mmCIF file of C-alpha atoms in Angstrom:
data_model
loop_
_atom_site.group_PDB
_atom_site.id
_atom_site.type_symbol
_atom_site.label_atom_id
_atom_site.label_comp_id
_atom_site.label_asym_id
_atom_site.label_seq_id
_atom_site.Cartn_x
_atom_site.Cartn_y
_atom_site.Cartn_z
ATOM 1 C CA ILE F 757 -63.835 42.574 -144.157
ATOM 2 C CA SER F 758 -62.319 45.773 -144.557
ATOM 3 C CA GLY F 759 -64.191 45.730 -147.905
ATOM 4 C CA ALA F 760 -67.760 45.264 -146.267
ATOM 5 C CA TYR F 761 -66.860 47.888 -143.746
ATOM 6 C CA ALA F 762 -65.745 50.559 -146.285
ATOM 7 C CA ALA F 763 -69.208 50.080 -147.497
ATOM 8 C CA CYS F 764 -71.069 50.704 -144.863
ATOM 9 C CA THR F 765 -71.841 54.588 -145.487
ATOM 10 C CA ASN F 766 -75.552 55.105 -144.766
ATOM 11 C CA GLY F 767 -75.843 56.991 -141.670
ATOM 12 C CA ALA F 768 -79.720 55.795 -140.670
ATOM 13 C CA ILE F 769 -78.600 52.039 -141.251
ATOM 14 C CA ASN F 770 -77.462 49.452 -138.339
ATOM 15 C CA TYR F 771 -74.965 47.266 -140.201
ATOM 16 C CA ILE F 772 -74.151 43.833 -139.387
ATOM 17 C CA ILE F 773 -70.943 42.483 -140.939
ATOM 18 C CA GLU F 774 -71.014 38.331 -140.773
ATOM 19 C CA ILE F 775 -68.303 36.486 -141.631
ATOM 20 C CA ARG F 776 -68.545 32.973 -143.309
ATOM 21 C CA SER F 777 -67.556 29.420 -142.974
ATOM 22 C CA THR F 778 -65.570 30.183 -146.109
ATOM 23 C CA TYR F 779 -63.472 33.167 -144.695
ATOM 24 C CA THR F 780 -60.296 32.173 -144.597
ATOM 25 C CA ASN F 781 -57.009 34.410 -142.423
ATOM 26 C CA THR F 782 -55.483 35.870 -145.485
ATOM 27 C CA GLU F 783 -56.826 39.827 -145.364
ATOM 28 C CA ALA F 784 -53.936 42.112 -144.941
ATOM 29 C CA LYS F 785 -54.232 43.452 -141.191
ATOM 30 C CA PRO F 786 -54.760 45.144 -138.905
ATOM 31 C CA ILE F 787 -58.405 45.672 -139.895
ATOM 32 C CA THR F 788 -58.644 49.136 -140.203
ATOM 33 C CA LEU F 789 -62.102 50.824 -138.411
ATOM 34 C CA GLY F 790 -61.640 54.758 -139.201
ATOM 35 C CA ALA F 791 -64.057 57.078 -138.968
ATOM 36 C CA ASN F 792 -67.986 55.976 -140.332
ATOM 37 C CA THR F 793 -71.007 57.407 -140.957
ATOM 38 C CA ALA F 794 -72.944 54.447 -140.338
ATOM 39 C CA LEU F 795 -75.752 54.685 -137.460
ATOM 40 C CA SER F 796 -73.744 51.314 -136.357
ATOM 41 C CA ILE F 797 -71.914 48.212 -136.938
ATOM 42 C CA THR F 798 -71.747 45.350 -136.321
ATOM 43 C CA ILE F 799 -69.081 42.564 -136.768
ATOM 44 C CA ARG F 800 -69.395 38.948 -135.388
ATOM 45 C CA PRO F 801 -69.156 35.364 -136.963
ATOM 46 C CA GLN F 802 -72.676 34.174 -139.066
ATOM 47 C CA ALA F 803 -74.668 31.473 -137.344
ATOM 48 C CA GLY F 804 -73.504 27.957 -137.947
ATOM 49 C CA VAL F 805 -69.683 29.325 -138.001
ATOM 50 C CA SER F 806 -67.105 26.613 -136.285
ATOM 51 C CA ALA F 807 -64.654 28.590 -133.784
ATOM 52 C CA PHE F 808 -61.520 30.347 -135.796
ATOM 53 C CA THR F 809 -59.145 33.153 -135.596
ATOM 54 C CA LEU F 810 -58.469 35.794 -136.560
ATOM 55 C CA GLY F 811 -54.735 36.551 -136.651
ATOM 56 C CA VAL F 812 -51.221 37.944 -138.192
ATOM 57 C CA VAL F 813 -50.503 36.890 -141.435
ATOM 58 C CA SER F 814 -47.065 38.680 -142.595
ATOM 59 C CA GLY F 815 -45.637 38.786 -139.046
ATOM 60 C CA THR F 816 -45.015 42.982 -138.859
ATOM 61 C CA GLU F 817 -48.870 43.270 -138.083
ATOM 62 C CA THR F 818 -49.030 46.222 -135.148
ATOM 63 C CA ALA F 819 -52.639 45.057 -134.472
ATOM 64 C CA ILE F 820 -55.269 42.631 -135.765
ATOM 65 C CA PHE F 821 -57.553 45.797 -135.214
ATOM 66 C CA SER F 822 -57.438 48.880 -135.137
ATOM 67 C CA PHE F 823 -59.684 51.281 -134.878
ATOM 68 C CA THR F 824 -58.564 54.468 -135.823
ATOM 69 C CA GLY F 825 -61.662 56.630 -135.158
ATOM 70 C CA GLY F 826 -64.372 54.676 -136.177
ATOM 71 C CA ASP F 827 -67.430 54.718 -133.488
ATOM 72 C CA ASN F 828 -70.583 52.754 -132.668
ATOM 73 C CA ILE F 829 -69.081 49.436 -133.815
ATOM 74 C CA THR F 830 -69.328 46.658 -132.174
ATOM 75 C CA ILE F 831 -66.842 43.097 -132.420
ATOM 76 C CA ASP F 832 -69.023 40.276 -131.000
ATOM 77 C CA GLY F 833 -67.819 36.842 -131.549
ATOM 78 C CA ARG F 834 -70.717 34.769 -130.925
ATOM 79 C CA ALA F 835 -71.970 32.838 -133.935
ATOM 80 C CA GLY F 836 -75.033 34.564 -135.267
ATOM 81 C CA GLY F 837 -74.890 37.374 -132.022
ATOM 82 C CA ALA F 838 -75.925 34.140 -129.859
ATOM 83 C CA GLY F 839 -74.911 31.275 -127.588
ATOM 84 C CA ALA F 840 -71.060 31.049 -126.415
ATOM 85 C CA SER F 841 -67.304 32.493 -128.103
ATOM 86 C CA ILE F 842 -65.646 31.643 -130.993
ATOM 87 C CA LEU F 843 -63.580 33.972 -132.061
ATOM 88 C CA THR F 844 -60.151 34.021 -131.424
ATOM 89 C CA ILE F 845 -58.350 37.313 -131.763
ATOM 90 C CA GLU F 846 -54.549 37.132 -131.855
ATOM 91 C CA ASN F 847 -51.653 38.630 -132.523
ATOM 92 C CA THR F 848 -48.528 36.191 -131.292
ATOM 93 C CA GLN F 849 -45.602 38.973 -131.761
ATOM 94 C CA THR F 850 -43.762 39.654 -129.019
ATOM 95 C CA ALA F 851 -42.386 43.726 -129.196
ATOM 96 C CA ALA F 852 -43.839 45.700 -126.745
ATOM 97 C CA SER F 853 -45.644 47.724 -129.733
ATOM 98 C CA LYS F 854 -47.977 44.741 -131.100
ATOM 99 C CA TYR F 855 -51.893 44.360 -130.161
ATOM 100 C CA ALA F 856 -54.598 42.468 -130.543
ATOM 101 C CA ILE F 857 -56.706 45.368 -130.973
ATOM 102 C CA GLN F 858 -56.027 48.666 -130.457
ATOM 103 C CA PHE F 859 -58.151 52.278 -130.352
ATOM 104 C CA SER F 860 -56.687 55.621 -131.107
ATOM 105 C CA GLY F 861 -57.734 58.672 -133.518
ATOM 106 C CA GLY F 862 -60.984 59.673 -131.168
ATOM 107 C CA SER F 863 -62.929 56.008 -131.632
ATOM 108 C CA THR F 864 -65.746 56.410 -129.623
ATOM 109 C CA ALA F 865 -68.339 54.243 -127.920
ATOM 110 C CA ASN F 866 -67.233 50.718 -129.096
ATOM 111 C CA THR F 867 -67.579 47.190 -127.746
ATOM 112 C CA ILE F 868 -65.659 43.793 -127.421
ATOM 113 C CA LYS F 869 -67.650 41.307 -126.158
ATOM 114 C CA TYR F 870 -68.044 37.553 -126.594
ATOM 115 C CA CYS F 871 -64.504 37.001 -128.047
ATOM 116 C CA THR F 872 -60.770 35.094 -126.757
ATOM 117 C CA ILE F 873 -58.182 38.271 -127.097
ATOM 118 C CA LYS F 874 -54.644 36.789 -126.963
ATOM 119 C CA GLY F 875 -51.481 38.868 -127.435
ATOM 120 C CA SER F 876 -47.670 38.353 -126.304
ATOM 121 C CA ASN F 877 -46.348 41.772 -125.697
ATOM 122 C CA SER F 878 -43.038 42.502 -123.890
ATOM 123 C CA ILE F 879 -42.525 45.759 -121.836
ATOM 124 C CA SER F 880 -38.694 47.518 -122.085
ATOM 125 C CA THR F 881 -38.806 49.216 -118.659
ATOM 126 C CA ALA F 882 -42.289 49.218 -115.552
ATOM 127 C CA ASN F 883 -43.161 52.674 -117.106
ATOM 128 C CA SER F 884 -43.286 51.775 -120.910
ATOM 129 C CA THR F 885 -46.843 52.837 -122.379
ATOM 130 C CA ALA F 886 -46.395 50.940 -125.126
ATOM 131 C CA SER F 887 -47.821 48.087 -124.748
ATOM 132 C CA GLY F 888 -51.379 45.759 -123.889
ATOM 133 C CA VAL F 889 -53.021 42.905 -125.579
ATOM 134 C CA ILE F 890 -55.348 45.622 -125.802
ATOM 135 C CA MET F 891 -54.333 49.426 -125.913
ATOM 136 C CA PHE F 892 -56.008 52.182 -125.468
ATOM 137 C CA GLY F 893 -53.274 55.252 -127.255
ATOM 138 C CA ALA F 894 -53.953 58.851 -128.188
ATOM 139 C CA GLY F 895 -56.855 60.501 -128.796
ATOM 140 C CA THR F 896 -60.209 61.242 -127.508
ATOM 141 C CA ASN F 897 -61.348 56.827 -126.832
ATOM 142 C CA SER F 898 -63.522 57.632 -124.432
ATOM 143 C CA ASN F 899 -67.039 55.288 -124.084
ATOM 144 C CA ASN F 900 -66.101 51.681 -125.039
ATOM 145 C CA THR F 901 -66.561 48.444 -123.446
ATOM 146 C CA ILE F 902 -64.441 45.123 -123.179
ATOM 147 C CA ASP F 903 -66.974 42.841 -121.925
ATOM 148 C CA ASN F 904 -67.451 39.265 -121.385
ATOM 149 C CA CYS F 905 -63.945 38.589 -123.277
ATOM 150 C CA THR F 906 -61.012 36.772 -122.399
ATOM 151 C CA VAL F 907 -57.965 38.267 -122.206
ATOM 152 C CA GLN F 908 -54.576 35.901 -122.618
ATOM 153 C CA GLN F 909 -51.241 34.881 -123.846
ATOM 154 C CA SER F 910 -50.600 34.227 -127.458
ATOM 155 C CA GLY F 911 -49.206 29.779 -126.794
ATOM 156 C CA SER F 912 -46.730 29.980 -123.931
ATOM 157 C CA ASN F 913 -45.646 33.504 -124.208
ATOM 158 C CA TYR F 914 -46.975 35.015 -121.189
ATOM 159 C CA PRO F 915 -48.201 39.479 -121.780
ATOM 160 C CA ALA F 916 -46.596 42.063 -119.976
ATOM 161 C CA VAL F 917 -49.832 43.807 -120.158
ATOM 162 C CA CYS F 918 -53.582 42.607 -120.877
ATOM 163 C CA ILE F 919 -55.153 45.793 -121.145
ATOM 164 C CA ASN F 920 -53.669 49.628 -121.025
ATOM 165 C CA SER F 921 -54.611 53.133 -121.545
ATOM 166 C CA TYR F 922 -51.949 55.342 -122.014
ATOM 167 C CA ASP F 923 -53.173 58.695 -123.050
ATOM 168 C CA VAL F 924 -52.279 62.453 -122.540
ATOM 169 C CA THR F 925 -55.792 64.059 -123.222
ATOM 170 C CA ASN F 926 -58.413 61.882 -122.475
ATOM 171 C CA ASN F 927 -59.940 58.163 -122.416
ATOM 172 C CA ASN F 928 -62.777 58.596 -120.616
ATOM 173 C CA GLN F 929 -65.937 56.126 -119.683
ATOM 174 C CA ILE F 930 -63.727 53.404 -120.906
ATOM 175 C CA SER F 931 -65.577 49.797 -119.284
ATOM 176 C CA ILE F 932 -64.214 46.829 -118.682
ATOM 177 C CA THR F 933 -66.864 43.663 -117.846
ATOM 178 C CA ASN F 934 -67.036 40.252 -116.989
ATOM 179 C CA CYS F 935 -64.138 39.339 -118.260
ATOM 180 C CA ASN F 936 -60.912 36.826 -117.712
ATOM 181 C CA LEU F 937 -57.574 39.103 -117.816
ATOM 182 C CA VAL F 938 -55.040 35.948 -117.254
ATOM 183 C CA ASN F 939 -51.317 35.322 -116.983
ATOM 184 C CA PHE F 940 -49.994 38.585 -117.613
ATOM 185 C CA THR F 941 -46.513 39.728 -116.016
ATOM 186 C CA TYR F 942 -46.509 42.937 -115.253
ATOM 187 C CA TYR F 943 -50.423 44.155 -115.385
ATOM 188 C CA GLY F 944 -53.830 43.279 -116.402
ATOM 189 C CA ILE F 945 -55.475 46.432 -116.364
ATOM 190 C CA TRP F 946 -53.051 49.729 -116.283
ATOM 191 C CA ALA F 947 -54.614 52.669 -116.809
ATOM 192 C CA ASN F 948 -51.835 55.412 -117.072
ATOM 193 C CA GLY F 949 -52.735 58.589 -118.409
ATOM 194 C CA VAL F 950 -53.161 62.270 -117.295
ATOM 195 C CA ASN F 951 -57.258 62.147 -117.901
ATOM 196 C CA ASN F 952 -58.265 58.325 -118.049
ATOM 197 C CA ASP F 953 -61.928 59.386 -115.921
ATOM 198 C CA ASN F 954 -64.894 57.477 -114.829
ATOM 199 C CA TRP F 955 -64.152 54.106 -115.839
ATOM 200 C CA THR F 956 -66.053 50.749 -115.067
ATOM 201 C CA ILE F 957 -64.287 47.546 -113.359
ATOM 202 C CA THR F 958 -66.683 45.353 -112.691
ATOM 203 C CA GLY F 959 -67.257 41.591 -112.504
ATOM 204 C CA ASN F 960 -63.340 40.766 -113.710
ATOM 205 C CA SER F 961 -61.191 37.979 -112.591
ATOM 206 C CA PHE F 962 -57.706 38.559 -112.453
ATOM 207 C CA TYR F 963 -55.630 35.157 -112.439
ATOM 208 C CA ALA F 964 -52.757 32.995 -113.078
ATOM 209 C CA ASP F 965 -53.372 29.769 -115.041
ATOM 210 C CA TYR F 966 -49.980 27.912 -113.123
ATOM 211 C CA ALA F 967 -47.305 28.895 -110.058
ATOM 212 C CA GLN F 968 -45.394 31.524 -111.354
ATOM 213 C CA SER F 969 -41.676 31.573 -110.581
ATOM 214 C CA GLY F 970 -38.536 34.211 -110.934
ATOM 215 C CA ARG F 971 -40.626 37.477 -111.664
ATOM 216 C CA THR F 972 -37.953 40.151 -110.829
ATOM 217 C CA ASN F 973 -40.841 43.084 -110.936
ATOM 218 C CA VAL F 974 -44.092 44.606 -109.275
ATOM 219 C CA THR F 975 -47.294 42.464 -110.410
ATOM 220 C CA TYR F 976 -50.112 44.698 -110.561
ATOM 221 C CA MET F 977 -53.849 43.541 -111.051
ATOM 222 C CA ILE F 978 -55.026 46.731 -111.158
ATOM 223 C CA HIS F 979 -52.678 50.213 -111.732
ATOM 224 C CA ILE F 980 -54.786 53.832 -111.984
ATOM 225 C CA ALA F 981 -52.390 56.729 -112.017
ATOM 226 C CA ASP F 982 -54.017 59.846 -112.201
ATOM 227 C CA GLY F 983 -57.656 60.639 -112.867
ATOM 228 C CA THR F 984 -60.805 59.955 -111.437
ATOM 229 C CA GLY F 985 -64.418 58.801 -111.081
ATOM 230 C CA TYR F 986 -63.076 54.793 -111.271
ATOM 231 C CA THR F 987 -65.690 52.785 -109.744
ATOM 232 C CA ILE F 988 -63.710 49.396 -109.248
ATOM 233 C CA THR F 989 -66.699 46.550 -107.701
ATOM 234 C CA GLY F 990 -67.305 42.699 -108.040
ATOM 235 C CA ASN F 991 -63.814 41.661 -109.272
ATOM 236 C CA TYR F 992 -62.779 38.422 -108.300
ATOM 237 C CA PHE F 993 -58.469 38.817 -107.744
ATOM 238 C CA GLY F 994 -56.890 35.394 -107.167
ATOM 239 C CA GLY F 995 -56.677 31.324 -108.367
ATOM 240 C CA ARG F 996 -55.993 29.527 -110.856
ATOM 241 C CA ALA F 997 -59.523 30.198 -112.285
ATOM 242 C CA ALA F 998 -62.024 32.511 -112.771
ATOM 243 C CA LEU F 999 -63.901 33.293 -109.601
ATOM 244 C CA CYS F 1000 -60.356 32.883 -107.472
ATOM 245 C CA GLY F 1001 -60.936 29.133 -108.434
ATOM 246 C CA GLY F 1002 -58.991 25.998 -108.329
ATOM 247 C CA LEU F 1003 -55.183 26.391 -106.775
ATOM 248 C CA ALA F 1004 -53.718 29.281 -105.091
ATOM 249 C CA TYR F 1005 -52.782 32.120 -107.289
ATOM 250 C CA THR F 1006 -49.154 31.216 -107.240
ATOM 251 C CA LEU F 1007 -46.155 34.101 -107.427
ATOM 252 C CA THR F 1008 -42.620 33.576 -106.180
ATOM 253 C CA THR F 1009 -40.402 36.619 -106.941
ATOM 254 C CA SER F 1010 -38.143 39.397 -105.396
ATOM 255 C CA SER F 1011 -40.728 42.107 -106.195
ATOM 256 C CA SER F 1012 -44.210 42.602 -104.833
ATOM 257 C CA LEU F 1013 -48.150 41.803 -105.624
ATOM 258 C CA ILE F 1014 -50.715 44.453 -105.224
ATOM 259 C CA PRO F 1015 -54.042 43.318 -106.980
ATOM 260 C CA ILE F 1016 -55.502 46.496 -106.703
ATOM 261 C CA TYR F 1017 -52.779 50.336 -106.697
ATOM 262 C CA VAL F 1018 -54.214 53.964 -106.929
ATOM 263 C CA ALA F 1019 -52.222 56.707 -107.163
ATOM 264 C CA ASP F 1020 -52.385 60.593 -108.064
ATOM 265 C CA CYS F 1021 -55.715 60.407 -108.575
ATOM 266 C CA ASP F 1022 -57.603 64.251 -108.976
ATOM 267 C CA ALA F 1023 -59.959 64.911 -106.405
ATOM 268 C CA GLY F 1024 -63.112 63.000 -106.913
ATOM 269 C CA ALA F 1025 -64.847 59.827 -106.061
ATOM 270 C CA ILE F 1026 -63.752 56.348 -106.657
ATOM 271 C CA THR F 1027 -65.141 53.206 -105.418
ATOM 272 C CA ILE F 1028 -63.841 50.791 -104.266
ATOM 273 C CA SER F 1029 -66.374 47.621 -103.146
ATOM 274 C CA GLY F 1030 -68.027 44.410 -103.786
ATOM 275 C CA ASN F 1031 -64.341 42.575 -104.261
ATOM 276 C CA TYR F 1032 -62.780 39.388 -103.389
ATOM 277 C CA ILE F 1033 -58.837 39.237 -103.175
ATOM 278 C CA GLN F 1034 -58.908 34.951 -102.259
ATOM 279 C CA ASN F 1035 -57.024 31.923 -103.001
ATOM 280 C CA ILE F 1036 -53.417 33.941 -102.975
ATOM 281 C CA ALA F 1037 -49.327 31.721 -102.457
ATOM 282 C CA LEU F 1038 -47.021 34.834 -102.563
ATOM 283 C CA THR F 1039 -43.413 34.271 -101.838
ATOM 284 C CA SER F 1040 -40.987 36.930 -101.462
ATOM 285 C CA THR F 1041 -37.249 37.934 -101.139
ATOM 286 C CA PHE F 1042 -38.174 42.103 -101.060
ATOM 287 C CA ALA F 1043 -37.129 44.878 -99.276
ATOM 288 C CA GLY F 1044 -39.790 46.647 -99.220
ATOM 289 C CA ASN F 1045 -43.694 46.202 -99.655
ATOM 290 C CA GLN F 1046 -44.313 42.689 -99.977
ATOM 291 C CA TRP F 1047 -47.896 42.451 -100.580
ATOM 292 C CA ALA F 1048 -50.859 44.877 -99.693
ATOM 293 C CA PRO F 1049 -54.353 44.142 -101.426
ATOM 294 C CA PHE F 1050 -55.216 47.232 -101.735
ATOM 295 C CA TYR F 1051 -52.286 50.636 -101.788
ATOM 296 C CA ILE F 1052 -53.670 54.018 -102.534
ATOM 297 C CA ALA F 1053 -50.331 55.931 -102.784
ATOM 298 C CA ALA F 1054 -50.962 59.842 -102.669
ATOM 299 C CA GLY F 1055 -53.175 61.837 -104.368
ATOM 300 C CA ALA F 1056 -56.748 63.965 -103.615
ATOM 301 C CA ALA F 1057 -59.556 61.479 -104.513
ATOM 302 C CA ASN F 1058 -62.122 61.015 -101.785
ATOM 303 C CA PHE F 1059 -62.436 56.840 -101.628
ATOM 304 C CA THR F 1060 -65.066 54.218 -100.070
ATOM 305 C CA ILE F 1061 -63.661 50.695 -99.852
ATOM 306 C CA GLY F 1062 -66.811 48.574 -99.169
ATOM 307 C CA SER F 1063 -70.082 49.433 -98.346
ATOM 308 C CA SER F 1064 -72.989 48.181 -96.456
ATOM 309 C CA GLY F 1065 -73.696 44.418 -97.699
ATOM 310 C CA ASN F 1066 -71.224 45.757 -100.605
ATOM 311 C CA GLY F 1067 -67.715 45.115 -98.479
ATOM 312 C CA ASN F 1068 -64.711 43.729 -99.569
ATOM 313 C CA THR F 1069 -63.466 40.224 -98.947
ATOM 314 C CA ILE F 1070 -59.804 39.684 -98.219
ATOM 315 C CA GLY F 1071 -58.482 35.634 -97.617
ATOM 316 C CA ALA F 1072 -61.948 34.155 -96.369
ATOM 317 C CA THR F 1073 -64.851 33.780 -94.185
ATOM 318 C CA SER F 1074 -63.672 30.465 -93.212
ATOM 319 C CA GLY F 1075 -60.762 28.372 -93.049
ATOM 320 C CA THR F 1076 -57.090 29.355 -92.584
ATOM 321 C CA ALA F 1077 -54.478 29.881 -95.128
ATOM 322 C CA ASN F 1078 -56.900 31.433 -97.740
ATOM 323 C CA ILE F 1079 -54.014 34.243 -98.122
ATOM 324 C CA VAL F 1080 -50.590 33.209 -97.165
ATOM 325 C CA CYS F 1081 -47.902 35.096 -97.576
ATOM 326 C CA THR F 1082 -44.671 34.101 -97.416
ATOM 327 C CA ASP F 1083 -41.152 36.652 -95.872
ATOM 328 C CA ASN F 1084 -38.301 35.528 -97.118
ATOM 329 C CA ALA F 1085 -35.896 38.788 -97.662
ATOM 330 C CA VAL F 1086 -32.472 38.689 -95.815
ATOM 331 C CA ASN F 1087 -33.056 39.064 -92.137
ATOM 332 C CA THR F 1088 -31.835 42.543 -92.001
ATOM 333 C CA ALA F 1089 -33.998 44.051 -94.797
ATOM 334 C CA LEU F 1090 -37.540 46.038 -94.042
ATOM 335 C CA ALA F 1091 -39.618 43.607 -95.079
ATOM 336 C CA ILE F 1092 -43.588 45.230 -95.090
ATOM 337 C CA GLN F 1093 -46.695 42.880 -95.181
ATOM 338 C CA TYR F 1094 -50.832 44.968 -94.923
ATOM 339 C CA PHE F 1095 -53.537 42.915 -93.934
ATOM 340 C CA ALA F 1096 -55.709 44.755 -95.272
ATOM 341 C CA GLY F 1097 -54.350 47.703 -97.153
ATOM 342 C CA ALA F 1098 -52.651 51.557 -97.208
ATOM 343 C CA ILE F 1099 -53.802 54.802 -97.809
ATOM 344 C CA LEU F 1100 -51.952 57.664 -98.771
ATOM 345 C CA SER F 1101 -54.280 60.265 -100.249
ATOM 346 C CA THR F 1102 -55.337 63.138 -98.705
ATOM 347 C CA GLY F 1103 -58.649 62.670 -99.945
ATOM 348 C CA THR F 1104 -61.625 61.999 -97.156
ATOM 349 C CA SER F 1105 -61.512 57.848 -97.160
ATOM 350 C CA THR F 1106 -63.941 55.742 -95.869
ATOM 351 C CA ILE F 1107 -63.563 51.998 -94.999
ATOM 352 C CA ALA F 1108 -66.258 49.681 -94.237
ATOM 353 C CA TYR F 1109 -67.936 46.427 -94.231
ATOM 354 C CA ASN F 1110 -64.752 44.383 -95.316
ATOM 355 C CA THR F 1111 -63.824 41.188 -94.060
ATOM 356 C CA VAL F 1112 -60.220 40.018 -93.677
ATOM 357 C CA GLY F 1113 -60.148 36.286 -92.625
ATOM 358 C CA GLY F 1114 -57.901 33.525 -92.976
ATOM 359 C CA VAL F 1115 -54.117 34.838 -93.468
ATOM 360 C CA THR F 1116 -51.264 33.638 -92.649
ATOM 361 C CA PHE F 1117 -47.513 36.262 -92.597
ATOM 362 C CA ASN F 1118 -44.560 33.493 -92.287
ATOM 363 C CA GLY F 1119 -41.518 32.820 -92.891
ATOM 364 C CA SER F 1120 -37.367 32.629 -91.115
ATOM 365 C CA ASN F 1121 -36.560 35.543 -90.228
ATOM 366 C CA THR F 1122 -37.150 37.723 -86.950
ATOM 367 C CA ASN F 1123 -35.613 41.335 -87.432
ATOM 368 C CA ALA F 1124 -37.803 43.285 -85.378
ATOM 369 C CA GLY F 1125 -37.473 46.298 -88.242
ATOM 370 C CA LYS F 1126 -40.050 44.059 -90.019
ATOM 371 C CA ARG F 1127 -43.594 45.525 -90.249
ATOM 372 C CA LYS F 1128 -47.224 43.785 -90.414
ATOM 373 C CA TYR F 1129 -49.671 46.423 -90.793
ATOM 374 C CA GLY F 1130 -53.516 46.211 -90.452
ATOM 375 C CA ILE F 1131 -54.782 49.309 -92.430
ATOM 376 C CA TYR F 1132 -51.732 51.933 -92.649
ATOM 377 C CA LEU F 1133 -53.207 55.644 -92.767
ATOM 378 C CA ASP F 1134 -50.294 57.928 -93.464
ATOM 379 C CA ARG F 1135 -52.399 61.879 -94.576
ATOM 380 C CA GLY F 1136 -56.049 62.613 -95.454
ATOM 381 C CA THR F 1137 -59.262 62.034 -93.449
ATOM 382 C CA LEU F 1138 -60.666 57.964 -92.411
ATOM 383 C CA THR F 1139 -63.336 56.705 -91.714
ATOM 384 C CA PHE F 1140 -63.014 52.933 -89.763
ATOM 385 C CA SER F 1141 -66.072 51.128 -89.394
ATOM 386 C CA ASN F 1142 -67.423 48.254 -89.030
ATOM 387 C CA ASN F 1143 -65.393 45.376 -90.437
ATOM 388 C CA THR F 1144 -64.309 42.247 -89.577
ATOM 389 C CA ILE F 1145 -61.109 41.073 -89.101
ATOM 390 C CA GLY F 1146 -61.206 37.357 -88.540
ATOM 391 C CA ASN F 1147 -63.124 34.684 -89.441
ATOM 392 C CA THR F 1148 -64.774 31.879 -88.171
ATOM 393 C CA THR F 1149 -63.088 29.271 -87.538
ATOM 394 C CA GLY F 1150 -59.880 29.754 -84.762
ATOM 395 C CA ASN F 1151 -56.766 30.544 -85.446
ATOM 396 C CA ASN F 1152 -57.283 32.138 -88.787
ATOM 397 C CA MET F 1153 -54.966 35.560 -89.049
ATOM 398 C CA ILE F 1154 -51.593 34.076 -87.971
ATOM 399 C CA LEU F 1155 -48.700 35.678 -87.812
ATOM 400 C CA SER F 1156 -45.558 33.968 -87.776
ATOM 401 C CA PRO F 1157 -42.594 34.173 -86.591
ATOM 402 C CA VAL F 1158 -43.132 37.312 -83.489
ATOM 403 C CA THR F 1159 -40.948 39.556 -84.574
ATOM 404 C CA GLY F 1160 -38.209 40.569 -81.762
#
């Protein structure tokens, strides 16, 4: 693949590099995709090729594919560019700075689609920046797309982060669409840089296919810190399969679960609409914020959370116990849970046309200091309208036991 890529030098040609059935995974990694002069380059399996994996060879590779300034490149995991995905890109190493795919050095206008992307990266602290199955790193790595991919663990080693962007300059106009983000232990998507602007996060499913326990860190399905112009629409958070399907997303933790977290964003518009947060069973002993479907922490952005015909659904529109949060913190602890969410932005926010139903908050403790909020507003200007609390089934919003 590296040799074929190096031969793509004509700026008037759209190149296609096809991986044949005779290809073996002995090529040195990473496969480096540096600056090129081609009009475009597509890398894909040849029609008729069976499923195969591009993975480690020496066991010391930083990445399997490393974009180091390459532009207008597409990696398509479908044979001949049609049908089902057959290509797996996998880094089995467990260190923090070991990626399946890495972008750096001003790599722009690239697309990864219809691939299964596996990694087992660890994380040293909750704020460590060098971790991700897919990593957007230093440089202006903008206008890149991850589409119709599954990003998950390698073997039984669960990744700390599925997709990470950390850069002090610009990783802008990143699109994460129609993907499955599976079995991460810290972050599904982590946009953590000064100028991560104008991202589109749409049509993705965030879930774990097993019952999780023993976790001590906060689990964020989407975590955004800084930047502005984000569009977060039509995603599914919860369950053990895509679209919040299967058994409940089950987490027993001494910390928190937050599906959508946005902090310190600059002035500008951020849209969170048409998302589904469903099929979740959380048990926490944390003496703090245990659960919030969305949590907007500080910053000056203007938020639109739901709109006519495109509201968010938290829980279910019928039935009971679609989301169950069990507070097992000690009785003297201040444990906090939010039915809908919290906003601490100084901007102007609109919360409209959302539905919250089938939610149960319970636990064995009755300390009067424990707090359960519907929606919490700490600052800024809020318009709250046309929202539905409760669904068509009787007794579907349950707070038990009643605090004294």
